[in-house]
Amino acid sequence: MTRVLVTGGAGFIGSRIVVAALARGWEVRVIDALVPSVHQTRPEIAREVEFIEADVTDPAALDRCMQGVDVVSHQAAKVGMGVDFSDAPDYMRANAVGTAEVLAAMSRAEIGRLVLASSMVVYGEGRYVGHHGDVRPGPRRAEDLQNGMFEPRDPASGEILNPALTVEDAILDPRSVYAASKLAQEHLATIWAHEVGGKVAMLRYHNVYGPGMPRDTPYAGVAAIFRSSLEHAQAPRVFEDGGQRRDFVHVDDIASANVAAMEWTARMDAAPSRAFNIGSGTVSTILDVASELSRVCNGPEPIVTGQFRAADVRHITASSERAHAELAWSASVGLAEGLREFAASPLRD
């Protein structure tokens, strides 16, 4: 019998991983701090599994959690792009320090299998191709943004670049505090794996959406922000021209990827540490998603504002071929189907 610890197991993604693990017949333990800004009520999952209400920065609580565990799925994190730089200490405490404490507790308990929730944000801008092959764009020009030209340019020639799918071996270039904290988690986990002889699968989630997303918070994903607007009969507001390319992946596909990754960590031939893009394989624009949600919610059409944030990433879409080949995992929920379900499901207060 496999025994799993899910950190952040009462959250949007963690709770779906718990359900998927239970469906495999595994025993599940959850640690979650139930932060009031995220959890207004005690979630059902806290009554369905062994549940420890504590923060992952608490070493004593983690030592209790690790007893008898075979594999850890580390989902506890502060998510989203934040409000401003004053959020930086909270991000680093929750994500970097929290991960360090989890890894230290795993080391004390001699647990050698970990699945880490990482993110596409570690790449910064995605992959781009120019006339002579791959090009790494620099920051977008202020005058371009002000004139409504949002596509990145080749720093050398000034030509407009074409976006392409990003692979795991791409240069990592975090462009926000949140992104820096996620990359710090990856570095810590990689060092841990090599020092203790453990195995870690680092899952770089792309734009996750689905039932149970939190509402009305700047830390929520863009799909939840659009959904919240529509619930208030307000048009979703889309930045830039809406042409930002993303890969939206359903939360249940994220959960199944975690189950596949946990099984991968048990394989003798698995690498000590390995990163995997976890995306749907379908490229969509932000305006596509806003428009489809407006349609299925019978709400007002999106408003394309032309507003921009200079640090925002223009395009980031995944190649998930490595996950297909090595984890035997593929996404199964199509975007149209998933958005219909999402539109009909309540957001989390």
Coordinates of C-alpha atoms in Angstrom, one line a residue:
M1 CA 0.0 0.0 0.0
T2 CA 1.5 3.3 -1.1
R3 CA 1.3 6.1 1.6
V4 CA 1.2 9.6 0.2
L5 CA 1.6 13.0 1.9
V6 CA 0.1 15.9 0.0
T7 CA 1.2 19.3 1.3
G8 CA -1.4 22.0 0.6
G9 CA -3.8 19.1 0.1
A10 CA -6.9 21.2 0.9
G11 CA -6.1 23.6 -1.9
F12 CA -7.4 23.9 -5.5
I13 CA -4.9 21.5 -7.0
G14 CA -3.9 19.6 -3.8
S15 CA -7.5 18.5 -3.1
R16 CA -7.8 17.0 -6.6
I17 CA -4.5 15.1 -6.2
V18 CA -5.9 13.7 -3.0
V19 CA -9.0 12.4 -4.9
A20 CA -6.9 10.9 -7.6
A21 CA -4.6 9.2 -5.1
L22 CA -7.5 7.7 -3.2
A23 CA -8.9 6.4 -6.5
R24 CA -5.6 4.5 -6.9
G25 CA -6.3 2.8 -3.5
W26 CA -3.4 4.7 -1.8
E27 CA -3.5 6.0 1.8
V28 CA -3.4 9.7 1.9
R29 CA -2.3 12.2 4.6
V30 CA -2.7 16.0 4.2
I31 CA -0.9 18.9 5.7
D32 CA -2.5 22.3 5.1
A33 CA -2.4 25.5 7.1
L34 CA -6.0 26.5 6.0
V35 CA -4.9 30.1 5.6
P36 CA -8.1 32.2 6.1
S37 CA -7.5 34.3 3.0
V38 CA -7.7 31.1 1.0
H39 CA -10.1 28.9 3.0
Q40 CA -13.2 30.6 4.4
T41 CA -14.7 27.3 5.6
R42 CA -13.1 24.0 6.6
P43 CA -13.0 21.9 3.4
E44 CA -14.6 18.5 3.0
I45 CA -11.2 16.9 2.3
A46 CA -10.2 17.6 5.9
R47 CA -12.9 15.2 7.0
E48 CA -12.1 12.5 4.4
V49 CA -8.4 11.8 5.0
E50 CA -5.9 12.0 7.8
F51 CA -5.5 15.8 8.1
I52 CA -2.9 17.8 10.0
E53 CA -3.7 21.5 10.2
A54 CA -0.2 23.1 10.2
D55 CA 2.1 25.2 8.1
V56 CA 4.9 23.5 6.1
T57 CA 7.4 25.9 7.8
D58 CA 6.7 24.0 11.1
P59 CA 9.4 21.3 11.5
A60 CA 7.6 19.5 14.3
A61 CA 4.4 19.3 12.4
L62 CA 6.3 18.0 9.3
D63 CA 8.0 15.3 11.4
R64 CA 4.5 14.0 12.4
C65 CA 3.4 14.1 8.8
M66 CA 6.3 12.1 7.5
Q67 CA 5.8 9.0 9.7
G68 CA 5.2 6.0 7.5
V69 CA 5.1 8.0 4.2
D70 CA 6.4 6.6 0.9
V71 CA 6.2 9.6 -1.3
V72 CA 5.4 13.3 -0.9
S73 CA 3.5 15.5 -3.4
H74 CA 4.5 19.1 -2.4
Q75 CA 1.8 21.5 -3.5
A76 CA 1.8 24.0 -0.6
A77 CA 2.7 27.4 -2.0
K78 CA 1.8 31.0 -2.3
V79 CA 0.7 31.3 -5.9
G80 CA -0.1 34.0 -8.5
M81 CA 1.9 37.1 -9.5
G82 CA 1.2 39.1 -6.4
V83 CA 0.4 42.8 -6.0
D84 CA 3.8 44.5 -5.7
F85 CA 7.3 43.8 -4.3
S86 CA 6.0 44.0 -0.7
D87 CA 4.7 40.5 -1.3
A88 CA 8.3 39.2 -1.8
P89 CA 9.0 38.1 1.8
D90 CA 5.8 36.1 1.9
Y91 CA 6.5 34.4 -1.4
M92 CA 10.0 33.4 -0.3
R93 CA 8.9 32.2 3.2
A94 CA 6.0 30.1 1.8
N95 CA 7.7 28.7 -1.2
A96 CA 11.5 28.6 -0.7
V97 CA 11.6 28.3 3.1
G98 CA 8.6 26.0 3.1
T99 CA 10.2 23.7 0.5
A100 CA 13.5 23.7 2.5
E101 CA 11.6 22.5 5.6
V102 CA 9.7 19.8 3.7
L103 CA 13.0 18.5 2.2
A104 CA 14.8 18.6 5.6
A105 CA 11.9 16.7 7.2
M106 CA 12.0 14.1 4.4
S107 CA 15.7 13.7 4.9
R108 CA 15.1 13.1 8.7
A109 CA 12.5 10.5 7.9
E110 CA 14.5 8.9 5.1
I111 CA 11.8 9.5 2.5
G112 CA 13.4 9.6 -1.0
R113 CA 10.5 10.2 -3.4
L114 CA 9.1 13.7 -4.2
V115 CA 6.8 15.3 -6.7
L116 CA 7.2 19.1 -6.7
A117 CA 4.6 21.6 -8.0
S118 CA 6.7 23.9 -10.1
S119 CA 5.4 26.3 -12.8
M120 CA 5.9 27.5 -16.4
V121 CA 6.9 30.9 -14.9
V122 CA 10.4 29.7 -14.4
Y123 CA 11.0 30.1 -18.1
G124 CA 10.0 33.8 -18.3
E125 CA 9.3 34.4 -21.9
G126 CA 8.7 31.2 -23.9
R127 CA 10.6 30.0 -27.0
Y128 CA 10.8 32.2 -30.0
V129 CA 12.1 31.7 -33.5
G130 CA 13.6 34.3 -35.9
H131 CA 15.1 34.1 -39.4
H132 CA 18.2 32.3 -38.1
G133 CA 16.7 30.0 -35.5
D134 CA 15.9 30.3 -31.8
V135 CA 16.2 33.8 -30.3
R136 CA 16.0 34.8 -26.6
P137 CA 14.1 38.1 -26.5
G138 CA 15.0 40.8 -24.0
P139 CA 12.4 43.0 -22.2
R140 CA 9.9 44.4 -24.6
R141 CA 10.4 48.0 -25.6
A142 CA 8.5 50.7 -23.7
E143 CA 7.7 52.6 -27.0
D144 CA 6.4 49.4 -28.6
L145 CA 4.1 48.7 -25.7
Q146 CA 2.8 52.3 -25.6
N147 CA 2.1 52.1 -29.3
G148 CA 0.1 48.8 -29.0
M149 CA 2.8 46.6 -30.5
F150 CA 3.2 43.8 -28.0
E151 CA 5.2 41.1 -29.8
P152 CA 8.9 40.6 -28.6
R153 CA 11.7 41.5 -31.0
D154 CA 15.1 40.0 -31.8
P155 CA 17.4 42.1 -29.6
A156 CA 20.0 42.2 -32.4
S157 CA 18.0 42.8 -35.6
G158 CA 14.7 44.2 -34.2
E159 CA 12.6 41.7 -36.2
I160 CA 9.4 40.5 -34.8
L161 CA 9.8 37.0 -33.4
N162 CA 7.5 34.0 -33.9
P163 CA 6.5 32.0 -30.7
A164 CA 7.1 28.3 -30.5
L165 CA 6.6 25.5 -27.9
T166 CA 9.0 25.6 -25.0
V167 CA 10.8 22.5 -23.9
E168 CA 12.2 21.7 -20.5
D169 CA 15.9 22.3 -21.4
A170 CA 15.1 26.0 -22.3
I171 CA 17.0 28.7 -20.4
L172 CA 15.3 29.6 -17.2
D173 CA 14.6 33.3 -16.7
P174 CA 12.2 34.1 -13.9
R175 CA 10.7 37.5 -14.2
S176 CA 8.7 37.9 -11.0
V177 CA 9.2 37.2 -7.3
Y178 CA 6.8 34.3 -7.6
A179 CA 8.8 32.9 -10.5
A180 CA 12.0 33.3 -8.6
S181 CA 10.5 31.4 -5.6
K182 CA 9.4 28.5 -7.8
L183 CA 12.9 28.3 -9.4
A184 CA 14.3 28.3 -5.8
Q185 CA 12.1 25.3 -5.0
E186 CA 13.5 23.4 -8.1
H187 CA 17.1 24.2 -7.1
L188 CA 16.5 23.0 -3.5
A189 CA 14.8 19.8 -4.6
T190 CA 17.5 19.0 -7.1
I191 CA 20.2 19.5 -4.5
W192 CA 18.3 17.4 -2.0
A193 CA 17.9 14.5 -4.6
H194 CA 21.6 14.4 -5.3
E195 CA 22.7 14.7 -1.7
V196 CA 20.3 12.0 -0.2
G197 CA 20.0 9.7 -3.3
G198 CA 16.3 10.7 -3.7
K199 CA 14.1 11.1 -6.8
V200 CA 12.2 14.3 -7.6
A201 CA 9.8 15.0 -10.5
M202 CA 9.4 18.7 -10.9
L203 CA 6.1 19.4 -12.7
R204 CA 6.0 22.7 -14.5
Y205 CA 2.3 23.4 -14.5
H206 CA 1.0 25.7 -17.3
N207 CA -2.3 27.7 -16.8
V208 CA -4.3 25.5 -14.5
Y209 CA -8.1 26.0 -14.4
G210 CA -11.2 24.1 -13.2
P211 CA -13.7 23.8 -10.4
G212 CA -12.6 25.0 -7.1
M213 CA -10.5 28.0 -8.2
P214 CA -10.5 30.8 -5.7
R215 CA -12.5 33.9 -6.5
D216 CA -11.9 37.7 -6.3
T217 CA -8.2 37.7 -5.5
P218 CA -5.2 39.1 -7.3
Y219 CA -3.4 35.8 -6.6
A220 CA -5.9 33.8 -8.7
G221 CA -5.3 32.6 -12.2
V222 CA -6.7 34.6 -15.1
A223 CA -9.5 32.1 -15.8
A224 CA -10.8 32.6 -12.3
I225 CA -10.5 36.4 -12.6
F226 CA -12.6 36.3 -15.8
R227 CA -15.1 34.0 -14.2
S228 CA -15.5 36.3 -11.2
S229 CA -16.2 39.3 -13.5
L230 CA -18.9 37.3 -15.3
E231 CA -20.5 36.3 -12.0
H232 CA -20.9 40.0 -11.3
A233 CA -22.3 40.6 -14.9
Q234 CA -19.2 42.4 -15.8
A235 CA -17.2 42.0 -19.0
P236 CA -13.8 40.2 -18.6
R237 CA -11.1 42.8 -19.1
V238 CA -8.3 41.5 -21.3
F239 CA -4.8 43.2 -21.3
E240 CA -2.8 44.0 -24.3
D241 CA -4.6 42.9 -27.5
G242 CA -5.6 39.5 -26.1
G243 CA -3.2 37.6 -28.3
Q244 CA -1.0 36.3 -25.5
R245 CA -0.6 32.6 -26.1
R246 CA -1.0 30.2 -23.2
D247 CA -1.7 26.5 -22.6
F248 CA -4.7 26.0 -20.3
V249 CA -4.7 22.6 -18.6
H250 CA -7.6 21.2 -16.5
V251 CA -7.0 20.6 -12.8
D252 CA -7.9 16.9 -13.1
D253 CA -5.2 16.5 -15.7
I254 CA -2.8 18.1 -13.2
A255 CA -3.9 15.6 -10.6
S256 CA -3.4 12.6 -13.0
A257 CA 0.1 14.0 -13.8
N258 CA 1.0 14.0 -10.1
V259 CA -0.1 10.4 -9.8
A260 CA 2.0 9.4 -12.8
A261 CA 5.0 11.3 -11.4
M262 CA 4.7 9.7 -8.0
E263 CA 4.8 6.3 -9.8
W264 CA 7.8 7.4 -11.8
T265 CA 9.7 8.2 -8.6
A266 CA 9.5 4.6 -7.7
R267 CA 11.3 3.4 -10.8
M268 CA 14.9 2.3 -10.4
D269 CA 15.8 3.9 -13.8
A270 CA 14.4 7.3 -13.0
A271 CA 16.8 10.2 -13.0
P272 CA 17.5 11.8 -9.6
S273 CA 15.8 15.0 -10.7
R274 CA 13.7 15.6 -13.8
A275 CA 11.6 18.5 -15.0
F276 CA 8.4 17.9 -16.9
N277 CA 6.1 20.4 -18.7
I278 CA 2.5 19.7 -17.8
G279 CA 0.2 21.3 -20.4
S280 CA -2.8 20.3 -22.5
G281 CA -1.0 20.5 -25.8
T282 CA -3.5 23.0 -27.1
V283 CA -2.4 26.6 -27.7
S284 CA -5.0 29.2 -26.9
T285 CA -5.0 33.0 -26.5
I286 CA -6.1 34.9 -23.5
L287 CA -8.9 36.4 -25.6
D288 CA -10.0 33.0 -26.8
V289 CA -10.5 31.9 -23.2
A290 CA -12.3 35.1 -22.1
S291 CA -14.6 34.9 -25.2
E292 CA -15.5 31.3 -24.6
L293 CA -16.2 31.9 -20.9
S294 CA -18.4 34.8 -21.8
R295 CA -20.3 32.7 -24.3
V296 CA -20.9 29.7 -22.0
C297 CA -21.8 32.0 -19.1
N298 CA -24.1 34.0 -21.4
G299 CA -22.2 37.1 -20.2
P300 CA -21.0 40.3 -21.9
E301 CA -18.2 40.1 -24.5
P302 CA -14.7 40.7 -23.2
I303 CA -13.2 44.2 -23.3
V304 CA -9.8 44.3 -24.8
T305 CA -8.2 47.2 -22.9
G306 CA -4.8 47.6 -24.5
Q307 CA -3.4 48.0 -21.0
F308 CA -0.1 46.3 -20.3
R309 CA 2.4 45.5 -17.5
A310 CA 5.9 45.8 -18.8
A311 CA 7.1 42.7 -16.9
D312 CA 4.3 40.4 -18.2
V313 CA 5.2 37.5 -20.4
R314 CA 3.8 37.7 -23.9
H315 CA 3.8 34.0 -24.9
I316 CA 4.5 30.8 -23.1
T317 CA 3.2 27.4 -24.3
A318 CA 4.5 24.0 -23.5
S319 CA 5.7 20.9 -25.3
S320 CA 4.6 18.1 -23.0
E321 CA 6.3 15.4 -25.0
R322 CA 8.7 14.5 -22.2
A323 CA 5.8 13.8 -19.9
H324 CA 4.1 11.7 -22.6
A325 CA 7.2 9.7 -23.2
E326 CA 8.6 9.2 -19.6
L327 CA 5.5 9.5 -17.4
A328 CA 3.1 7.8 -19.8
W329 CA 0.8 10.8 -19.2
S330 CA -1.3 12.9 -21.5
A331 CA -4.0 15.5 -20.8
S332 CA -7.5 14.2 -21.4
V333 CA -9.8 17.2 -20.8
G334 CA -10.3 19.4 -23.9
L335 CA -10.5 23.1 -23.4
A336 CA -14.1 23.6 -24.6
E337 CA -15.3 20.7 -22.4
G338 CA -13.3 22.0 -19.4
L339 CA -14.5 25.6 -19.7
R340 CA -18.1 24.5 -19.9
E341 CA -17.6 22.5 -16.6
F342 CA -15.7 25.4 -15.1
A343 CA -18.5 27.9 -16.0
A344 CA -21.1 25.8 -14.3
S345 CA -19.1 25.1 -11.1
P346 CA -18.9 27.4 -8.1
L347 CA -15.7 29.2 -7.4
R348 CA -14.2 28.8 -3.9
D349 CA -14.9 31.6 -1.5

